[in-house]
Tab-separated table of C-alpha atoms in Angstrom:
chain	number	residue	atom	x	y	z
A	1072	MET	CA	-0.798	10.356	24.295
A	1073	ALA	CA	-0.381	9.589	20.441
A	1074	ASP	CA	-0.394	5.650	21.017
A	1075	LEU	CA	-3.605	5.882	22.849
A	1076	LEU	CA	-4.930	8.360	20.103
A	1077	ILE	CA	-3.828	5.673	17.432
A	1078	HIS	CA	-5.689	2.538	19.126
A	1079	ILE	CA	-8.708	4.784	19.612
A	1080	ALA	CA	-8.709	5.394	15.594
A	1081	SER	CA	-8.461	1.537	15.123
A	1082	VAL	CA	-11.205	0.944	17.129
A	1083	ILE	CA	-13.321	3.492	15.365
A	1084	ALA	CA	-12.417	2.336	11.796
A	1085	MET	CA	-13.384	-1.241	13.275
A	1086	LEU	CA	-16.849	0.203	14.176
A	1087	GLY	CA	-17.357	1.585	10.416
A	1088	VAL	CA	-16.763	-2.190	9.321
A	1089	ILE	CA	-19.484	-3.313	11.432
A	1090	VAL	CA	-21.961	-0.521	10.473
A	1091	ALA	CA	-21.255	-1.005	6.521
A	1092	SER	CA	-21.720	-4.936	7.097
A	1093	ILE	CA	-25.209	-4.000	8.099
A	1094	ARG	CA	-26.127	-2.478	4.941
A	1095	PHE	CA	-24.353	-5.320	3.240
A	1096	VAL	CA	-26.789	-7.921	4.828
A	1097	LEU	CA	-29.700	-5.361	4.710
A	1098	GLY	CA	-29.376	-4.088	1.007
A	1099	PRO	CA	-32.401	-4.395	-1.377
A	1100	THR	CA	-30.408	-4.717	-4.624
A	1101	ALA	CA	-27.057	-5.865	-6.285
A	1102	ALA	CA	-25.846	-2.775	-6.629
A	1103	ASP	CA	-26.645	-1.590	-3.050
A	1104	ARG	CA	-24.459	-4.891	-2.037
A	1105	THR	CA	-21.746	-3.539	-4.345
A	1106	VAL	CA	-21.507	-0.356	-2.794
A	1107	ALA	CA	-21.366	-1.697	0.744
A	1108	LEU	CA	-18.493	-4.136	-0.578
A	1109	ASP	CA	-16.532	-1.072	-1.977
A	1110	THR	CA	-16.671	0.690	1.287
A	1111	LEU	CA	-15.537	-2.169	3.366
A	1112	THR	CA	-12.577	-2.695	0.789
A	1113	ILE	CA	-11.824	0.967	1.368
A	1114	ILE	CA	-12.388	0.699	4.984
A	1115	SER	CA	-10.399	-2.766	5.205
A	1116	ILE	CA	-7.137	-1.143	3.594
A	1117	SER	CA	-7.052	1.313	6.310
A	1118	LEU	CA	-7.449	-1.623	8.869
A	1119	ILE	CA	-4.703	-3.579	7.388
A	1120	VAL	CA	-1.982	-0.620	7.651
A	1121	PHE	CA	-3.444	-0.281	11.278
A	1122	ILE	CA	-2.639	-3.989	11.809
A	1123	ALA	CA	0.848	-3.630	10.190
A	1124	LEU	CA	1.523	-0.718	12.848
A	1125	PHE	CA	0.334	-2.809	15.851
A	1126	THR	CA	2.603	-5.891	14.802
A	1127	ASN	CA	5.168	-3.719	13.298
A	1128	ARG	CA	5.947	-5.396	10.302
A	1129	VAL	CA	6.383	-3.812	7.054
A	1130	ILE	CA	5.733	-6.860	4.887
A	1131	TYR	CA	1.959	-6.759	5.845
A	1132	LEU	CA	1.774	-3.199	3.905
A	1133	ASP	CA	2.223	-5.188	0.810
A	1134	VAL	CA	-1.224	-6.860	1.298
A	1135	ALA	CA	-2.683	-3.353	1.636
A	1136	LEU	CA	-1.145	-2.435	-1.766
A	1137	VAL	CA	-2.360	-5.494	-3.776
A	1138	TYR	CA	-5.750	-4.567	-2.287
A	1139	GLY	CA	-5.548	-0.870	-3.417
A	1140	ILE	CA	-4.437	-2.190	-6.801
A	1141	LEU	CA	-7.190	-4.792	-7.460
A	1142	SER	CA	-10.303	-3.666	-5.325
A	1143	PHE	CA	-11.870	-1.973	-8.055
A	1144	LEU	CA	-11.750	-4.694	-10.591
A	1145	GLY	CA	-14.703	-6.764	-8.839
A	1146	VAL	CA	-16.611	-3.564	-8.868
A	1147	VAL	CA	-16.225	-2.592	-12.295
A	1148	ALA	CA	-16.978	-6.071	-13.278
A	1149	VAL	CA	-20.171	-6.109	-11.482
A	1150	ALA	CA	-21.069	-2.520	-13.249
A	1151	ARG	CA	-20.337	-4.112	-16.782
A	1152	TYR	CA	-22.450	-7.225	-15.996
A	1153	LEU	CA	-25.391	-4.722	-14.925
A	1154	GLU	CA	-25.013	-2.609	-18.228
A	1155	GLY	CA	-25.373	-5.891	-20.035
A	1156	GLY	CA	-21.658	-6.080	-21.349
A	1157	LEU	CA	-18.837	-8.208	-20.357
B	627	MET	CA	-6.401	-10.169	19.356
B	628	MET	CA	-8.143	-13.468	19.982
B	629	LEU	CA	-11.327	-11.573	20.042
B	630	LEU	CA	-10.861	-10.136	16.704
B	631	VAL	CA	-10.324	-13.424	15.071
B	632	VAL	CA	-13.268	-14.831	16.650
B	633	LEU	CA	-15.260	-11.825	15.083
B	634	LEU	CA	-13.766	-12.081	11.789
B	635	GLY	CA	-14.747	-16.049	11.722
B	636	ILE	CA	-18.609	-15.196	12.537
B	637	ALA	CA	-18.286	-12.573	9.977
B	638	MET	CA	-17.242	-14.859	7.286
B	639	ILE	CA	-19.849	-17.181	8.287
B	640	VAL	CA	-22.538	-14.729	8.035
B	641	ALA	CA	-21.254	-13.533	4.521
B	642	ALA	CA	-20.998	-17.022	3.503
B	643	LEU	CA	-24.669	-17.650	4.594
B	644	VAL	CA	-25.652	-14.474	2.873
B	645	ALA	CA	-24.199	-15.818	-0.482
B	646	VAL	CA	-25.942	-19.083	-0.159
B	647	HIS	CA	-29.520	-17.742	0.639
B	648	LEU	CA	-29.480	-14.771	-2.327
B	649	LYS	CA	-31.325	-15.520	-5.391
B	650	ASN	CA	-30.089	-12.680	-7.486
B	651	LEU	CA	-26.588	-14.443	-8.799
B	652	ALA	CA	-25.027	-11.161	-9.208
B	653	ALA	CA	-25.520	-10.368	-5.459
B	654	ALA	CA	-24.361	-13.845	-4.468
B	655	VAL	CA	-21.044	-13.420	-6.187
B	656	VAL	CA	-20.513	-9.697	-4.683
B	657	ALA	CA	-21.057	-11.705	-1.087
B	658	ALA	CA	-18.556	-14.491	-2.280
B	659	GLY	CA	-16.236	-11.390	-2.629
B	660	LEU	CA	-16.967	-10.178	0.618
B	661	VAL	CA	-15.914	-13.647	2.298
B	662	SER	CA	-12.765	-13.563	0.582
B	663	LEU	CA	-12.055	-9.935	2.194
B	664	PHE	CA	-12.642	-10.994	5.745
B	665	ALA	CA	-10.576	-14.559	5.195
B	666	SER	CA	-7.876	-11.901	3.679
B	667	VAL	CA	-7.814	-9.678	6.875
B	668	LEU	CA	-8.118	-12.902	8.831
B	669	TYR	CA	-4.941	-14.546	7.261
B	670	LEU	CA	-3.070	-11.329	8.056
B	671	LEU	CA	-4.061	-11.749	11.759
B	672	LEU	CA	-2.842	-15.315	11.685
B	673	ALA	CA	0.537	-14.208	10.701
B	674	ALA	CA	0.531	-15.526	7.255
B	675	PRO	CA	1.042	-12.316	4.763
B	676	ASP	CA	1.812	-14.317	1.561
B	677	VAL	CA	-1.620	-16.401	1.830
B	678	ALA	CA	-3.316	-13.179	2.613
B	679	MET	CA	-1.898	-11.321	-0.831
B	680	THR	CA	-2.913	-14.813	-2.587
B	681	GLU	CA	-6.496	-14.563	-1.273
B	682	ALA	CA	-6.653	-10.868	-2.049
B	683	ALA	CA	-5.590	-11.152	-5.749
B	684	ILE	CA	-7.528	-14.205	-6.655
B	685	GLY	CA	-10.647	-13.867	-4.336
B	686	ALA	CA	-11.364	-10.497	-4.742
B	687	GLY	CA	-10.245	-9.658	-8.177
B	688	LEU	CA	-9.897	-12.511	-10.596
B	689	SER	CA	-12.747	-14.959	-9.218
B	690	THR	CA	-15.396	-12.216	-8.940
B	691	VAL	CA	-14.743	-11.667	-12.770
B	692	ILE	CA	-14.607	-15.144	-13.807
B	693	PHE	CA	-17.795	-15.975	-11.915
B	694	LEU	CA	-19.710	-13.137	-13.270
B	695	TYR	CA	-18.489	-14.247	-16.823
B	696	ALA	CA	-19.755	-17.702	-16.225
B	697	VAL	CA	-23.297	-16.168	-14.724
B	698	LYS	CA	-23.671	-14.110	-17.866
B	699	LYS	CA	-23.407	-17.051	-20.302
B	700	THR	CA	-25.904	-19.045	-18.540
B	701	ARG	CA	-29.183	-17.268	-16.771
B	702	SER	CA	-29.045	-14.510	-13.982
B	703	ARG	CA	-31.593	-16.063	-11.495
B	704	GLU	CA	-31.834	-19.119	-9.691
B	705	VAL	CA	-34.858	-21.477	-10.535
B	706	GLU	CA	-37.063	-22.715	-7.912
B	707	ASP	CA	-38.768	-25.649	-9.823
B	708	ASP	CA	-37.494	-27.601	-12.526
C	75	MET	CA	10.129	14.338	17.193
C	76	GLU	CA	7.167	13.638	19.860
C	77	VAL	CA	5.191	16.522	18.340
C	78	ILE	CA	5.102	15.272	14.820
C	79	ARG	CA	3.973	11.884	16.042
C	80	LEU	CA	0.920	13.661	18.267
C	81	ILE	CA	0.198	15.543	14.846
C	82	GLY	CA	0.072	12.243	12.946
C	83	ALA	CA	-1.850	10.530	15.333
C	84	ILE	CA	-4.612	13.201	15.727
C	85	ILE	CA	-4.766	13.234	11.694
C	86	ALA	CA	-5.493	9.516	11.842
C	87	LEU	CA	-8.086	9.846	14.239
C	88	ILE	CA	-10.085	12.417	12.134
C	89	GLY	CA	-9.303	10.125	9.033
C	90	SER	CA	-10.977	7.285	10.965
C	91	LEU	CA	-13.898	9.616	12.115
C	92	PHE	CA	-14.104	10.188	8.522
C	93	LEU	CA	-14.510	6.423	7.304
C	94	PHE	CA	-16.878	5.692	10.293
C	95	LEU	CA	-19.063	8.776	9.057
C	96	GLY	CA	-18.846	7.200	5.519
C	97	ALA	CA	-19.725	3.802	6.341
C	98	LEU	CA	-22.870	5.555	8.592
C	99	GLY	CA	-23.973	7.080	5.286
C	100	VAL	CA	-24.120	4.004	3.674
C	101	LEU	CA	-26.430	2.432	6.370
C	102	ARG	CA	-28.840	5.377	6.757
C	103	MET	CA	-28.714	7.199	2.980
C	104	PRO	CA	-32.145	6.743	1.433
C	105	ASP	CA	-31.267	5.564	-2.045
C	106	LEU	CA	-28.330	4.229	-4.086
C	107	TYR	CA	-26.811	7.247	-5.247
C	108	ASN	CA	-26.707	9.242	-2.061
C	109	ARG	CA	-25.208	6.016	-0.166
C	110	MET	CA	-22.550	5.932	-3.079
C	111	GLN	CA	-21.750	9.498	-2.465
C	112	ALA	CA	-21.086	8.935	1.340
C	113	GLY	CA	-19.585	5.654	0.551
C	114	THR	CA	-17.119	6.684	-1.712
C	115	LYS	CA	-16.256	10.219	-1.362
C	116	SER	CA	-16.297	10.353	2.458
C	117	THR	CA	-14.284	7.432	2.606
C	118	THR	CA	-11.754	8.467	0.119
C	119	LEU	CA	-10.973	11.411	2.150
C	120	GLY	CA	-10.939	9.269	5.253
C	121	SER	CA	-8.492	6.874	3.905
C	122	ILE	CA	-6.335	9.641	2.859
C	123	LEU	CA	-6.266	11.365	6.128
C	124	THR	CA	-5.461	7.851	8.125
C	125	LEU	CA	-2.762	6.638	5.960
C	126	LEU	CA	-1.141	10.454	6.001
C	127	GLY	CA	-1.239	10.106	9.803
C	128	ILE	CA	-0.090	6.763	10.118
C	129	GLY	CA	2.639	8.000	7.947
C	130	LEU	CA	3.673	11.027	9.936
C	131	TYR	CA	3.281	8.471	13.271
C	132	HIS	CA	5.657	6.141	11.971
C	133	THR	CA	8.232	7.949	9.921
C	134	GLU	CA	9.867	5.096	8.384
C	135	TRP	CA	6.732	4.248	6.325
C	136	PHE	CA	6.034	7.622	4.899
C	137	TRP	CA	6.686	6.893	1.195
C	138	GLN	CA	5.003	3.622	1.422
C	139	MET	CA	1.804	5.445	2.560
C	140	LEU	CA	2.148	7.942	-0.285
C	141	VAL	CA	2.126	5.051	-2.638
C	142	LEU	CA	-1.039	3.676	-0.749
C	143	ILE	CA	-2.490	6.856	-0.955
C	144	ALA	CA	-1.894	7.595	-4.897
C	145	PHE	CA	-3.679	4.111	-5.406
C	146	ALA	CA	-6.858	5.076	-3.268
C	147	VAL	CA	-7.112	8.371	-5.077
C	148	THR	CA	-6.666	6.610	-8.602
C	149	THR	CA	-8.820	3.654	-8.293
C	150	ASN	CA	-11.956	4.632	-5.758
C	151	PRO	CA	-13.577	6.977	-8.191
C	152	ILE	CA	-13.173	4.753	-11.482
C	153	SER	CA	-15.497	1.933	-9.435
C	154	SER	CA	-17.892	4.540	-8.067
C	155	HIS	CA	-18.449	6.219	-11.541
C	156	SER	CA	-18.794	2.928	-13.588
C	157	LEU	CA	-21.167	1.307	-10.880
C	158	ALA	CA	-23.301	5.048	-10.827
C	159	ARG	CA	-23.596	4.905	-14.442
C	160	ALA	CA	-24.862	1.035	-14.724
C	161	ALA	CA	-27.273	1.495	-11.973
C	162	HIS	CA	-28.790	4.389	-13.428
C	163	TRP	CA	-28.810	2.307	-16.785
C	164	VAL	CA	-30.756	-0.539	-15.438
C	165	GLY	CA	-33.326	2.028	-13.845
C	166	ILE	CA	-32.420	1.602	-9.978
C	167	PRO	CA	-35.031	4.460	-8.718
C	168	LEU	CA	-33.981	7.701	-7.345
C	169	THR	CA	-35.551	8.980	-4.130
C	170	ASP	CA	-38.925	11.043	-4.000
C	171	LYS	CA	-36.599	14.394	-3.228
C	172	THR	CA	-34.716	14.460	-6.241
C	173	VAL	CA	-35.340	17.678	-8.280
C	174	GLU	CA	-33.670	17.127	-11.552
C	175	ASP	CA	-32.172	14.131	-13.702
C	176	LYS	CA	-30.368	15.146	-16.534
C	177	LEU	CA	-28.893	12.090	-17.244
C	178	ALA	CA	-32.120	10.151	-18.092
C	179	GLU	CA	-32.436	12.449	-21.281
C	180	ALA	CA	-29.142	11.662	-22.509
C	181	GLU	CA	-29.694	7.901	-21.701
C	182	LYS	CA	-32.935	8.086	-23.631
C	183	GLN	CA	-30.910	9.132	-26.867
C	184	GLU	CA	-28.388	6.465	-26.185
C	185	ARG	CA	-31.096	3.910	-26.194
C	186	GLU	CA	-32.132	5.215	-29.426
C	187	SER	CA	-28.901	4.909	-31.211
C	188	ARG	CA	-28.502	1.474	-29.801
C	189	ARG	CA	-31.717	0.186	-31.242
C	190	GLU	CA	-30.665	1.640	-34.789
C	191	GLU	CA	-27.689	0.083	-34.540
C	192	VAL	CA	-29.448	-3.289	-33.632
C	193	ALA	CA	-32.199	-3.201	-36.147
C	194	PRO	CA	-30.722	-3.608	-39.434
């Protein structure tokens, strides 16, 4: 029962990746695409943890940790670029 | 698992095509960051966590900042005729 | 023990539903600021619930999941706040249903002060 629920949860998170990618392709301005990239990064952290759970290897969690630390750097750089700083 | 690898490869190609076709260079840099995000998950599925970690650090963090710095130093739009 | 795994799986399922709804809000909302609201706030709650549920489901990884939750809670608001400020600064339009925009007045004063700095 619990295994089935975890698999359903991973499939739903993958559907979220597909839906946010559509906004990335459509988005009219650079800021819209940056918001879509931010959402995709946050969903991808959960997806990497799901992959680590299914393959049962603890080393995969380090990749999710690196993404959690570094993912906001790109968004902050784009924001500084739009403001005219950087 | 094989289906997921194929889907991630298709998503990488689509994001790279978006990055090539955009005229706004900041949006193109963001699309290049998306290619690196999909590539990192793909490396993880192919059982290479060290390569995935390097791709996450270099592709998503460092190269976006350096590309935006270079674009800021030159000009922000691609020019059609020269 | 089995009950805790079941509770963790249910929490992870609710969290992934929040992740999907956040992505759907990014696709469907009318302007940039509403998209940012859906895409950052809802996905932050969704990732908290998902990671907590996986930590309960696979109990050996509970502390790693707490570290991941701490990083997610710390870094997501920084990026969305700075991006929203920059987007309002470069003048990306709000939707027609917007009632009040207090930030525009403060930005007008800031533009004045920046111009005075540059002028002499």
